[in-house]
Short mmCIF file of C-alpha atoms and ligand atoms in Angstrom, two decimals:
data_model
loop_
_atom_site.label_atom_id
_atom_site.label_comp_id
_atom_site.label_asym_id
_atom_site.label_seq_id
_atom_site.Cartn_x
_atom_site.Cartn_y
_atom_site.Cartn_z
CA MET A 15 0.00 0.00 0.00
CA PRO A 16 1.55 3.33 -1.00
CA ASP A 17 1.98 5.69 1.89
CA ASN A 18 0.56 8.96 0.71
CA THR A 19 0.15 10.45 4.19
CA ALA A 20 3.81 11.30 4.52
CA ILE A 21 3.66 14.99 3.74
CA ARG A 22 0.09 15.87 4.59
CA PRO A 23 -0.27 18.47 7.34
CA GLY A 24 -2.61 17.43 10.14
CA ILE A 25 -3.15 14.12 11.86
CA ALA A 26 -3.33 10.80 10.05
CA ILE A 27 -4.37 7.71 11.98
CA ARG A 28 -4.12 4.37 10.20
CA ASN A 29 -5.68 1.08 11.35
CA LEU A 30 -4.95 1.80 14.96
CA VAL A 31 -5.39 -1.04 17.44
CA LEU A 32 -4.69 -0.59 21.12
CA HIS A 33 -4.79 -3.11 23.94
CA TYR A 34 -4.55 -2.75 27.69
CA GLY A 35 -3.20 -6.17 28.51
CA VAL A 36 -5.57 -8.55 26.76
CA HIS A 37 -8.37 -6.00 26.72
CA GLU A 38 -8.91 -4.53 23.26
CA VAL A 39 -9.68 -0.87 23.84
CA LEU A 40 -9.45 0.48 20.30
CA ARG A 41 -10.00 -1.42 17.08
CA GLY A 42 -9.33 -0.36 13.52
CA ILE A 43 -9.32 3.38 13.97
CA SER A 44 -8.53 5.26 10.77
CA LEU A 45 -8.99 8.97 10.72
CA ASP A 46 -7.68 12.07 8.99
CA ILE A 47 -7.81 15.39 10.73
CA ALA A 48 -6.96 18.39 8.59
CA ASP A 49 -4.81 21.31 9.61
CA ALA A 50 -6.71 23.93 11.64
CA GLU A 51 -9.78 21.73 11.86
CA PHE A 52 -11.92 21.54 14.99
CA VAL A 53 -12.78 17.90 15.65
CA CYS A 54 -14.80 16.43 18.49
CA LEU A 55 -14.44 12.83 19.61
CA LEU A 56 -17.87 11.94 20.93
CA GLY A 57 -19.02 8.76 22.57
CA PRO A 58 -20.21 7.11 25.76
CA SER A 59 -17.92 6.79 28.73
CA GLY A 60 -15.45 3.93 28.32
CA CYS A 61 -15.44 3.90 24.51
CA GLY A 62 -11.78 4.81 24.36
CA LYS A 63 -11.83 8.56 23.69
CA THR A 64 -9.17 9.31 26.29
CA THR A 65 -7.11 6.37 25.09
CA LEU A 66 -7.20 7.64 21.51
CA LEU A 67 -6.31 11.17 22.59
CA ASN A 68 -3.45 9.87 24.75
CA ALA A 69 -2.14 7.92 21.79
CA ILE A 70 -2.16 11.06 19.65
CA ALA A 71 -0.43 12.92 22.48
CA GLY A 72 2.21 10.19 22.58
CA PHE A 73 1.60 9.21 26.20
CA ILE A 74 0.72 5.62 25.22
CA PHE A 75 1.49 3.52 22.18
CA PRO A 76 -0.76 1.49 19.89
CA THR A 77 -0.48 -2.26 19.60
CA ALA A 78 -0.73 -1.96 15.83
CA GLY A 79 -1.21 0.75 13.26
CA GLY A 80 0.21 4.23 13.49
CA ILE A 81 -0.36 7.91 14.04
CA ALA A 82 1.41 10.53 12.00
CA VAL A 83 1.39 14.23 12.76
CA ASN A 84 2.42 16.38 9.80
CA GLY A 85 3.83 13.24 8.25
CA HIS A 86 5.94 12.31 11.28
CA GLU A 87 5.24 9.14 13.20
CA VAL A 88 4.27 9.90 16.83
CA ARG A 89 6.99 8.47 19.09
CA GLY A 90 6.20 10.33 22.32
CA PRO A 91 4.87 13.66 23.52
CA GLY A 92 6.08 16.83 21.84
CA ALA A 93 5.58 20.54 22.21
CA GLU A 94 3.85 20.70 18.81
CA ARG A 95 0.94 18.83 20.43
CA GLY A 96 -0.47 20.74 23.40
CA VAL A 97 -2.68 18.93 25.87
CA VAL A 98 -5.46 20.25 28.10
CA PHE A 99 -6.55 17.78 30.77
CA GLN A 100 -9.91 17.40 32.44
CA GLU A 101 -8.26 17.75 35.85
CA TYR A 102 -6.41 20.90 34.65
CA ALA A 103 -3.00 19.49 35.63
CA LEU A 104 -1.62 22.93 36.44
CA PHE A 105 1.62 22.86 38.41
CA PRO A 106 0.42 23.95 41.85
CA TRP A 107 3.91 25.10 42.88
CA PHE A 108 4.09 27.62 40.04
CA THR A 109 2.14 30.85 39.82
CA VAL A 110 -0.33 31.32 36.99
CA GLU A 111 2.32 33.25 35.10
CA GLN A 112 5.02 30.62 35.66
CA ASN A 113 2.63 27.92 34.49
CA VAL A 114 1.92 29.77 31.26
CA GLN A 115 5.61 30.52 30.72
CA TYR A 116 6.72 26.95 31.31
CA GLY A 117 6.55 25.70 27.71
CA PRO A 118 8.31 28.70 26.15
CA ARG A 119 10.85 28.69 29.00
CA LEU A 120 11.81 25.13 28.12
CA ALA A 121 12.08 26.21 24.51
CA GLY A 122 14.73 28.73 25.55
CA VAL A 123 12.74 31.94 25.15
CA ASP A 124 14.40 34.81 27.02
CA ARG A 125 12.99 36.54 30.07
CA LYS A 126 11.51 39.60 28.36
CA ALA A 127 9.85 37.65 25.61
CA LEU A 128 8.49 35.23 28.22
CA ASN A 129 6.60 38.03 29.92
CA ALA A 130 5.18 39.20 26.62
CA ILE A 131 4.01 35.67 25.83
CA SER A 132 2.33 35.06 29.17
CA ASP A 133 0.75 38.53 29.10
CA HIS A 134 -0.66 37.81 25.66
CA TYR A 135 -2.19 34.44 26.51
CA LEU A 136 -3.47 35.47 29.92
CA GLU A 137 -5.13 38.43 28.24
CA LEU A 138 -6.61 36.04 25.69
CA VAL A 139 -8.27 33.99 28.44
CA GLY A 140 -9.16 37.06 30.50
CA LEU A 141 -6.91 36.36 33.49
CA SER A 142 -4.40 39.19 33.32
CA ASP A 143 -5.15 40.16 36.90
CA PHE A 144 -4.29 36.71 38.24
CA LYS A 145 -0.67 36.44 37.11
CA ARG A 146 0.76 36.15 40.58
CA HIS A 147 -1.90 33.82 41.95
CA TYR A 148 -1.27 30.18 42.62
CA PRO A 149 -3.62 27.66 40.98
CA ASN A 150 -5.27 26.73 44.26
CA GLN A 151 -6.40 30.33 44.62
CA LEU A 152 -8.52 30.04 41.46
CA SER A 153 -11.92 28.59 40.66
CA GLY A 154 -12.26 25.54 38.43
CA GLY A 155 -13.17 27.65 35.41
CA GLN A 156 -10.22 29.97 35.98
CA ARG A 157 -7.86 27.04 36.34
CA GLN A 158 -8.99 25.57 33.05
CA ARG A 159 -8.50 28.96 31.39
CA VAL A 160 -4.93 28.98 32.69
CA ALA A 161 -4.44 25.43 31.41
CA ILE A 162 -5.60 26.51 27.95
CA ALA A 163 -3.32 29.54 28.04
CA ARG A 164 -0.43 27.34 29.15
CA ALA A 165 -1.00 24.89 26.32
CA LEU A 166 -1.31 27.68 23.73
CA ALA A 167 1.77 29.52 24.97
CA ALA A 168 3.97 26.60 23.93
CA LYS A 169 2.80 27.36 20.36
CA PRO A 170 1.50 23.90 19.52
CA GLU A 171 0.15 23.19 16.05
CA ILE A 172 -2.40 20.86 17.57
CA LEU A 173 -4.43 21.24 20.74
CA LEU A 174 -5.67 18.03 22.36
CA LEU A 175 -8.42 18.56 24.93
CA ASP A 176 -9.81 15.73 27.07
CA GLU A 177 -13.22 16.72 28.42
CA PRO A 178 -11.68 19.98 29.58
CA PHE A 179 -14.97 21.43 30.77
CA GLY A 180 -16.37 18.21 32.20
CA ALA A 181 -15.89 19.21 35.81
CA LEU A 182 -17.39 22.68 35.44
CA ASP A 183 -20.91 23.91 36.08
CA ALA A 184 -23.16 24.44 33.06
CA MET A 185 -22.80 28.22 32.91
CA THR A 186 -19.05 28.30 33.26
CA ARG A 187 -18.92 25.53 30.73
CA GLU A 188 -20.85 27.49 28.10
CA SER A 189 -18.80 30.59 28.57
CA LEU A 190 -15.60 28.57 28.22
CA GLN A 191 -16.97 26.95 25.06
CA ASP A 192 -17.59 30.44 23.67
CA GLU A 193 -14.06 31.44 24.61
CA LEU A 194 -12.53 28.36 23.07
CA VAL A 195 -14.27 29.04 19.77
CA ARG A 196 -13.09 32.65 19.88
CA ILE A 197 -9.51 31.49 20.62
CA TRP A 198 -9.67 28.87 17.90
CA GLU A 199 -10.82 31.46 15.39
CA ALA A 200 -8.06 33.84 16.46
CA GLU A 201 -5.24 31.29 16.64
CA ARG A 202 -6.31 28.71 14.06
CA ARG A 203 -4.81 25.64 15.65
CA THR A 204 -6.03 22.13 15.02
CA CYS A 205 -8.27 21.12 17.91
CA VAL A 206 -9.14 17.58 18.92
CA PHE A 207 -11.71 17.85 21.65
CA VAL A 208 -13.02 14.87 23.61
CA THR A 209 -16.53 15.08 25.03
CA HIS A 210 -19.47 12.89 25.90
CA SER A 211 -21.88 15.80 25.47
CA ILE A 212 -23.70 15.97 22.14
CA GLY A 213 -24.50 19.64 22.67
CA GLU A 214 -20.88 20.49 23.26
CA ALA A 215 -19.78 18.65 20.13
CA VAL A 216 -22.48 20.28 18.00
CA PHE A 217 -21.61 23.72 19.28
CA LEU A 218 -17.84 23.38 18.87
CA ALA A 219 -16.94 21.01 16.09
CA GLU A 220 -16.63 21.14 12.35
CA THR A 221 -16.28 17.39 12.35
CA ILE A 222 -17.84 15.08 14.91
CA ILE A 223 -16.33 11.61 15.25
CA VAL A 224 -18.99 9.42 16.83
CA MET A 225 -17.46 6.47 18.68
CA GLN A 226 -18.88 3.33 20.21
CA ALA A 227 -17.58 0.98 22.87
CA GLN A 228 -16.38 -2.60 23.22
CA PRO A 229 -14.14 -2.42 21.44
CA GLY A 230 -13.77 1.30 20.92
CA ARG A 231 -14.24 2.16 17.27
CA ILE A 232 -15.57 4.87 15.00
CA ARG A 233 -19.25 4.59 14.24
CA ALA A 234 -19.81 7.72 12.16
CA ILE A 235 -18.08 10.86 11.00
CA ILE A 236 -20.43 13.80 10.75
CA ARG A 237 -19.61 17.13 9.12
CA ASN A 238 -21.01 20.13 10.91
CA ASP A 239 -20.87 23.14 8.61
CA ALA A 240 -23.17 25.36 10.63
CA PRO A 241 -21.93 28.94 10.29
CA ARG A 242 -20.37 30.75 13.21
CA PRO A 243 -21.16 32.36 15.52
CA ARG A 244 -23.40 29.46 16.41
CA ALA A 245 -26.39 29.79 18.69
CA ARG A 246 -27.36 27.05 21.08
CA THR A 247 -31.04 27.65 20.25
CA SER A 248 -31.01 27.80 16.45
CA ASP A 249 -32.82 25.34 14.18
CA SER A 250 -29.58 24.22 12.59
CA TYR A 251 -28.23 23.45 16.06
CA PHE A 252 -31.21 21.27 16.90
CA SER A 253 -31.25 19.44 13.60
CA MET A 254 -27.54 18.69 13.93
CA TYR A 255 -28.15 17.60 17.52
CA ARG A 256 -30.80 15.15 16.34
CA LYS A 257 -28.57 13.80 13.62
CA VAL A 258 -25.70 13.14 16.03
CA ASP A 259 -28.04 11.72 18.60
CA GLU A 260 -29.39 9.25 16.06
CA ALA A 261 -25.89 8.23 15.04
CA LEU A 262 -25.06 7.58 18.70
CA ARG A 263 -28.21 5.55 19.31
CA ASP A 264 -28.13 3.60 16.07
CA ARG A 265 -28.08 -0.01 17.24
CA THR A 266 -27.15 -1.65 13.95
CA MET B 8 -9.05 19.92 44.68
CA THR B 9 -11.70 22.31 45.79
CA PRO B 10 -11.93 25.91 44.69
CA SER B 11 -10.64 28.20 47.40
CA SER B 12 -13.03 30.42 49.23
CA THR B 13 -12.10 33.67 50.85
CA THR B 14 -14.42 33.69 53.80
CA THR B 15 -13.42 36.11 56.49
CA ALA B 16 -15.13 34.56 59.50
CA ARG B 17 -13.10 31.41 60.08
CA THR B 18 -14.92 28.58 61.77
CA ASP B 19 -13.99 25.16 63.10
CA VAL B 20 -15.42 21.92 61.71
CA LEU B 21 -18.53 22.28 63.84
CA GLY B 22 -19.15 25.79 62.59
CA ALA B 23 -18.15 27.64 65.74
CA ARG B 24 -16.16 30.82 65.14
CA LEU B 25 -12.44 30.45 65.67
CA LEU B 26 -10.70 32.72 68.14
CA GLY B 27 -8.73 35.70 66.90
CA SER B 28 -5.00 35.82 67.56
CA ARG B 29 -5.50 38.35 70.39
CA GLN B 30 -7.99 36.14 72.14
CA ARG B 31 -5.70 33.17 71.76
CA ALA B 32 -2.72 35.10 73.18
CA LEU B 33 -4.86 36.16 76.11
CA LEU B 34 -5.86 32.58 76.84
CA ALA B 35 -2.24 31.42 76.58
CA VAL B 36 -1.07 34.06 79.07
CA ALA B 37 -3.94 33.21 81.39
CA SER B 38 -3.25 29.47 81.40
CA ILE B 39 0.49 29.86 81.95
CA THR B 40 -0.05 32.42 84.71
CA GLY B 41 -2.60 30.10 86.28
CA VAL B 42 -0.13 27.24 86.48
CA LEU B 43 2.61 29.50 87.89
CA VAL B 44 0.30 30.88 90.57
CA PHE B 45 -0.88 27.42 91.53
CA TRP B 46 2.72 26.20 91.67
CA GLY B 47 3.75 29.19 93.77
CA VAL B 48 0.91 28.72 96.25
CA PHE B 49 1.53 25.00 96.43
CA THR B 50 5.23 25.38 97.29
CA SER B 51 4.94 28.38 99.63
CA ALA B 52 2.25 26.59 101.63
CA GLY B 53 4.96 24.15 102.65
CA TRP B 54 3.12 21.01 101.57
CA VAL B 55 6.17 19.58 99.83
CA ASP B 56 9.88 19.32 100.46
CA ARG B 57 11.42 22.43 98.86
CA VAL B 58 14.47 20.44 97.83
CA LEU B 59 12.30 18.20 95.70
CA LEU B 60 10.04 20.92 94.31
CA PRO B 61 11.47 24.44 94.19
CA SER B 62 9.21 27.48 94.05
CA PRO B 63 8.85 29.45 90.83
CA GLN B 64 10.73 32.33 92.47
CA GLU B 65 13.72 30.08 93.12
CA VAL B 66 13.75 28.86 89.56
CA PHE B 67 13.54 32.45 88.40
CA ARG B 68 16.42 33.40 90.67
CA SER B 69 18.59 30.63 89.30
CA LEU B 70 17.68 31.85 85.82
CA LEU B 71 18.94 35.34 86.70
CA ASP B 72 22.12 33.92 88.29
CA SER B 73 22.98 31.74 85.35
CA VAL B 74 22.28 34.55 82.91
CA ARG B 75 24.54 36.84 84.92
CA ASP B 76 27.47 34.45 85.12
CA GLY B 77 27.06 33.47 81.48
CA SER B 78 26.64 29.76 82.17
CA LEU B 79 23.13 29.61 80.73
CA LEU B 80 24.22 31.10 77.45
CA ARG B 81 27.10 28.62 77.33
CA HIS B 82 24.78 25.66 77.85
CA VAL B 83 22.18 26.87 75.38
CA ALA B 84 24.85 27.58 72.78
CA ALA B 85 26.44 24.14 73.26
CA SER B 86 23.10 22.37 72.86
CA LEU B 87 21.97 24.48 69.93
CA LEU B 88 25.24 23.98 68.08
CA ARG B 89 25.08 20.20 68.54
CA VAL B 90 21.51 19.88 67.45
CA LEU B 91 22.05 22.08 64.40
CA GLU B 92 25.22 20.23 63.40
CA GLY B 93 23.58 16.84 63.76
CA PHE B 94 20.49 18.04 61.94
CA ALA B 95 22.55 19.48 59.08
CA ILE B 96 24.45 16.19 58.66
CA ALA B 97 21.18 14.25 58.68
CA LEU B 98 19.65 16.57 56.10
CA ALA B 99 22.72 16.40 53.86
CA ALA B 100 22.70 12.59 53.98
CA ALA B 101 19.00 11.74 54.04
CA VAL B 102 17.69 14.02 51.28
CA PRO B 103 20.06 12.85 48.51
CA LEU B 104 19.70 9.26 49.65
CA GLY B 105 15.91 9.55 49.77
CA ILE B 106 15.93 11.05 46.28
CA ALA B 107 18.19 8.27 44.98
CA MET B 108 15.94 5.66 46.56
CA GLY B 109 12.84 7.38 45.25
CA VAL B 110 14.20 7.57 41.72
CA SER B 111 16.05 4.26 41.35
CA ARG B 112 14.49 0.92 42.12
CA VAL B 113 17.92 -0.68 42.25
CA VAL B 114 19.23 1.71 44.91
CA ARG B 115 16.03 1.19 46.79
CA GLY B 116 16.22 -2.57 46.55
CA ILE B 117 19.76 -2.56 47.92
CA LEU B 118 19.27 -0.11 50.77
CA GLU B 119 15.75 -0.71 51.93
CA PRO B 120 16.38 -4.05 53.73
CA LEU B 121 19.37 -2.58 55.56
CA LEU B 122 17.49 0.51 56.59
CA GLU B 123 14.47 -1.50 57.69
CA LEU B 124 16.76 -3.49 60.01
CA LEU B 125 18.37 -0.37 61.47
CA ARG B 126 15.23 1.67 61.80
CA PRO B 127 13.71 -0.05 64.88
CA ILE B 128 16.89 0.53 66.91
CA PRO B 129 16.31 3.68 68.94
CA PRO B 130 19.21 6.11 68.49
CA ILE B 131 19.62 6.24 72.25
CA ALA B 132 20.62 2.57 72.23
CA LEU B 133 23.59 3.52 70.08
CA ILE B 134 25.00 6.11 72.47
CA PRO B 135 27.36 3.75 74.38
CA LEU B 136 28.75 2.34 71.16
CA ALA B 137 29.14 5.79 69.66
CA ILE B 138 31.12 6.88 72.71
CA LEU B 139 33.44 3.90 72.31
CA TRP B 140 33.89 4.51 68.61
CA PHE B 141 33.99 8.28 68.40
CA GLY B 142 35.02 9.28 71.93
CA ILE B 143 33.19 11.14 74.63
CA ASP B 144 33.48 14.53 72.93
CA GLU B 145 31.34 16.34 70.41
CA LEU B 146 31.67 13.93 67.52
CA SER B 147 29.82 11.02 69.09
CA LYS B 148 26.94 13.21 70.20
CA VAL B 149 26.60 15.01 66.88
CA LEU B 150 26.62 11.72 64.99
CA ILE B 151 23.98 10.17 67.22
CA ILE B 152 21.81 13.24 66.79
CA ALA B 153 22.29 13.00 63.03
CA TYR B 154 21.34 9.35 63.17
CA GLY B 155 18.15 10.18 65.05
CA ALA B 156 17.10 12.86 62.57
CA PHE B 157 18.11 10.78 59.57
CA PHE B 158 15.21 8.33 59.35
CA PRO B 159 12.28 10.71 59.51
CA ILE B 160 13.86 12.83 56.77
CA LEU B 161 14.71 9.82 54.62
CA LEU B 162 11.32 8.15 54.92
CA ASN B 163 9.42 11.34 54.19
CA THR B 164 11.62 12.13 51.21
CA MET B 165 10.96 8.69 49.78
CA ALA B 166 7.25 9.04 50.44
CA GLY B 167 7.33 12.33 48.55
CA PHE B 168 8.50 10.59 45.41
CA ARG B 169 5.52 8.30 45.50
CA GLU B 170 3.26 11.36 45.44
CA VAL B 171 4.24 12.50 41.97
CA ASP B 172 1.07 12.84 39.93
CA LEU B 173 1.28 11.22 36.50
CA VAL B 174 -0.84 13.98 35.01
CA HIS B 175 1.79 16.57 35.99
CA VAL B 176 4.49 14.50 34.34
CA ARG B 177 2.38 14.23 31.20
CA ALA B 178 1.57 17.93 31.22
CA ALA B 179 5.27 18.76 31.45
CA ARG B 180 6.21 16.32 28.68
CA ALA B 181 3.53 17.76 26.40
CA LEU B 182 5.08 21.19 27.00
CA GLY B 183 8.44 19.93 25.82
CA ALA B 184 10.05 18.84 29.11
CA LYS B 185 12.88 16.31 28.96
CA ARG B 186 13.73 13.88 31.76
CA HIS B 187 15.91 16.30 33.69
CA HIS B 188 13.30 19.05 33.42
CA ILE B 189 10.68 16.67 34.77
CA PHE B 190 12.95 15.74 37.64
CA ARG B 191 13.63 19.37 38.51
CA ASP B 192 10.22 20.91 37.88
CA VAL B 193 7.79 18.12 38.71
CA VAL B 194 9.35 15.31 40.74
CA LEU B 195 11.39 17.43 43.15
CA ARG B 196 8.63 19.98 43.46
CA SER B 197 6.07 17.30 44.28
CA ALA B 198 8.35 15.69 46.85
CA PHE B 199 9.37 18.98 48.44
CA PRO B 200 6.48 19.36 50.91
CA PHE B 201 7.26 15.89 52.21
CA ILE B 202 10.95 16.70 52.58
CA VAL B 203 10.07 19.79 54.57
CA VAL B 204 7.75 17.85 56.86
CA GLY B 205 10.45 15.20 57.25
CA ALA B 206 12.91 17.90 58.26
CA ARG B 207 10.57 19.13 60.95
CA VAL B 208 9.95 15.65 62.35
CA GLY B 209 13.69 14.99 62.11
CA MET B 210 14.41 18.13 64.10
CA GLY B 211 12.08 16.93 66.84
CA MET B 212 13.92 13.62 66.93
CA ALA B 213 17.32 15.36 66.93
CA PHE B 214 16.22 17.27 69.97
CA ILE B 215 15.20 14.17 71.92
CA VAL B 216 18.49 12.47 71.12
CA LEU B 217 20.42 15.62 72.03
CA VAL B 218 19.08 15.71 75.54
CA ALA B 219 19.57 11.97 76.04
CA ALA B 220 23.17 12.16 74.87
CA GLU B 221 23.88 15.16 77.08
CA LEU B 222 22.36 13.48 80.11
CA ILE B 223 24.59 10.47 79.63
CA ALA B 224 27.88 12.12 78.88
CA SER B 225 28.79 15.75 78.44
CA SER B 226 30.37 18.72 80.14
CA ALA B 227 28.12 21.39 78.73
CA GLY B 228 24.63 21.75 77.35
CA LEU B 229 21.16 21.79 78.80
CA GLY B 230 21.10 18.04 79.39
CA PHE B 231 24.37 18.39 81.30
CA LEU B 232 22.87 21.25 83.31
CA ILE B 233 20.10 18.94 84.46
CA SER B 234 22.22 15.91 85.28
CA ASP B 235 24.83 18.07 87.00
CA ALA B 236 22.11 19.67 89.13
CA ARG B 237 21.06 16.25 90.30
CA TYR B 238 24.43 15.66 91.99
CA ASN B 239 24.11 19.00 93.81
CA PHE B 240 20.43 18.62 94.73
CA ARG B 241 19.74 21.77 92.76
CA THR B 242 16.21 21.05 91.60
CA ASP B 243 15.80 24.73 90.74
CA GLN B 244 18.50 24.29 88.09
CA MET B 245 16.86 21.11 86.87
CA PHE B 246 13.63 23.03 86.35
CA LEU B 247 15.53 25.79 84.64
CA GLY B 248 17.20 23.26 82.34
CA MET B 249 13.88 21.64 81.48
CA ALA B 250 12.23 24.99 80.83
CA MET B 251 15.06 26.03 78.54
CA ILE B 252 14.87 22.74 76.63
CA GLY B 253 11.15 23.30 76.21
CA LEU B 254 11.68 26.84 74.99
CA LEU B 255 14.46 25.89 72.61
CA GLY B 256 12.45 23.03 71.13
CA PHE B 257 9.46 25.29 70.77
CA ALA B 258 11.55 27.98 69.05
CA LEU B 259 13.20 25.54 66.63
CA ASN B 260 9.85 24.03 65.70
CA LYS B 261 8.36 27.49 65.17
CA ALA B 262 11.31 28.49 63.02
CA LEU B 263 10.90 25.41 60.83
CA LEU B 264 7.15 25.98 60.57
CA GLU B 265 7.90 29.49 59.36
CA VAL B 266 10.38 28.15 56.79
CA GLU B 267 7.72 25.66 55.71
CA ARG B 268 5.10 28.38 55.39
CA ARG B 269 7.37 30.48 53.21
CA LEU B 270 8.58 27.67 50.99
CA LEU B 271 5.15 26.15 50.54
CA LYS B 272 3.18 29.33 50.01
CA TRP B 273 1.45 27.69 47.05
CA LYS B 274 -0.19 25.11 49.31
CA SER B 275 -2.31 27.45 51.39
CA PRO B 276 -5.03 29.37 49.59
N1 LIG C 15 -4.68 2.22 32.25
C1 LIG C 15 -5.66 1.37 31.88
N2 LIG C 15 -5.51 0.05 32.09
C2 LIG C 15 -6.47 -0.83 31.71
N3 LIG C 15 -7.60 -0.48 31.09
C3 LIG C 15 -7.81 0.82 30.85
C4 LIG C 15 -6.85 1.81 31.23
N4 LIG C 15 -7.33 3.01 30.85
C5 LIG C 15 -8.52 2.78 30.28
N5 LIG C 15 -8.81 1.47 30.26
C6 LIG C 15 -10.01 0.87 29.69
O1 LIG C 15 -10.10 1.26 28.34
C7 LIG C 15 -11.41 1.56 27.99
C8 LIG C 15 -11.47 2.97 27.40
O2 LIG C 15 -11.15 3.90 28.40
P1 LIG C 15 -11.08 5.45 28.12
O3 LIG C 15 -10.19 5.69 26.96
O4 LIG C 15 -10.69 6.14 29.38
O5 LIG C 15 -12.58 5.78 27.74
P2 LIG C 15 -13.32 7.19 27.66
O6 LIG C 15 -12.31 8.28 27.77
O7 LIG C 15 -14.04 7.17 26.35
O8 LIG C 15 -14.32 7.22 28.78
C9 LIG C 15 -12.27 1.38 29.21
O9 LIG C 15 -12.90 0.14 29.12
C10 LIG C 15 -11.27 1.40 30.34
O10 LIG C 15 -11.72 0.55 31.37
MG1 LIG C 16 -12.10 9.82 29.20
#
């Protein structure tokens, strides 16, 4: 089979199989995610969404098949793939500013430029006044904003988000969804966003990957071309919601 | 992790309002004064042999005397120096060793059985041997103190390495961190609170061993002050020695708590 994925920008997943011990968690996943696309991985709990995201991040490795990012085989984590975790994963011993500066600092950016970077991204997530705070002085929503700023500040080409708003209350959640869309439009990074909420996927994604469990596999890929800004009460939102809901329920 | 709240009226677990610092200071002064008054009345009433239980005034007088002739300062300085030396040696040995054992399974596998065998032996049991090996002077005492402080620091340091959260390691790696960055910025940072607690427990242990070693064999120090007073039936000096040990221990613990508070600012909301 000729390998024509070698130079394509974006993420190419080919026939991915992943086991935990003898347990087959993912089977036959093949998926192309284009550059600057916003993709949601949607499916019931336990269908392997986190596992797939972790494989793209390079935290775990498939049993068979492969993942290529911009034509390069994934062999471990890298700064070109930023990750936002459900449990925020901020470094509690660093201030907000130090957290955001951590990626660029490792990349060797000098002191003055570091401040400019963290100022820019904290401004982007509306937390400029919290630079000197420690994470445990912030609310859940604020922490996740910092985590997004931290991931973006390392200038990744791809942002991987694992149910980042799952632990937040509904109102905070919606406002962070709005912010994420605004950030995505401003920064144009590829986003792979894991959720088990149909509404969240319909609001955020251009492409919705519907997954099913046991073993985890792709059931449907649904394009969502609804224009932005999207409203959570529009007809197009509801019709897309129904379509995704049917794909999830489809028992065949 | 719960979001922090900035409530002003602090309450205990049952919801009762906590006392302010002024109220607490007032209560502390009242309780200490109460005990002193009771003690004074008890002794001046002549119910006990004054040789066995001196009055607070006598203890106070012996405090003034020993301050005036400089002997108190000499004893305090001798004890403080020993405990700090022993503590510093313990810290310098236990932290790197704890880190090595936390990081490397091989190092851990080699050392853990040995340390588990040594650990139940109270440091005080080693004093006679230490005197034989290292002489009756400073060295034996400092080493025994170091030995006493060593285990709490080591065990806490090792425990700290088990507390590293995988999600922090992953977050760092996804931001471009290499192994040595992860060690410096995640592993050490996660273990640090445990090392600090270990240091404080170790200091408490160092202090216990200090007094024991000084009681057994020394020519200066607060433990010596007490055992020397016994031969002269100077219970007032024994009380003075005990009070000074209490104060010194209290001050060292407070100092370490303050260090802890400053270094671990990120822990308290
Ligand atoms: N570390 C692990 N070891 C063994 N099994 C695991 C591990 N992580 C996840 N699994 C299993 O893999 C399946 C998919 O898990 P996960 O990717 O977390 O699902 P999701 O994120 O969609 O809820 C589940 O059946 C889960 O029990
Ligand atoms: Mg998950």
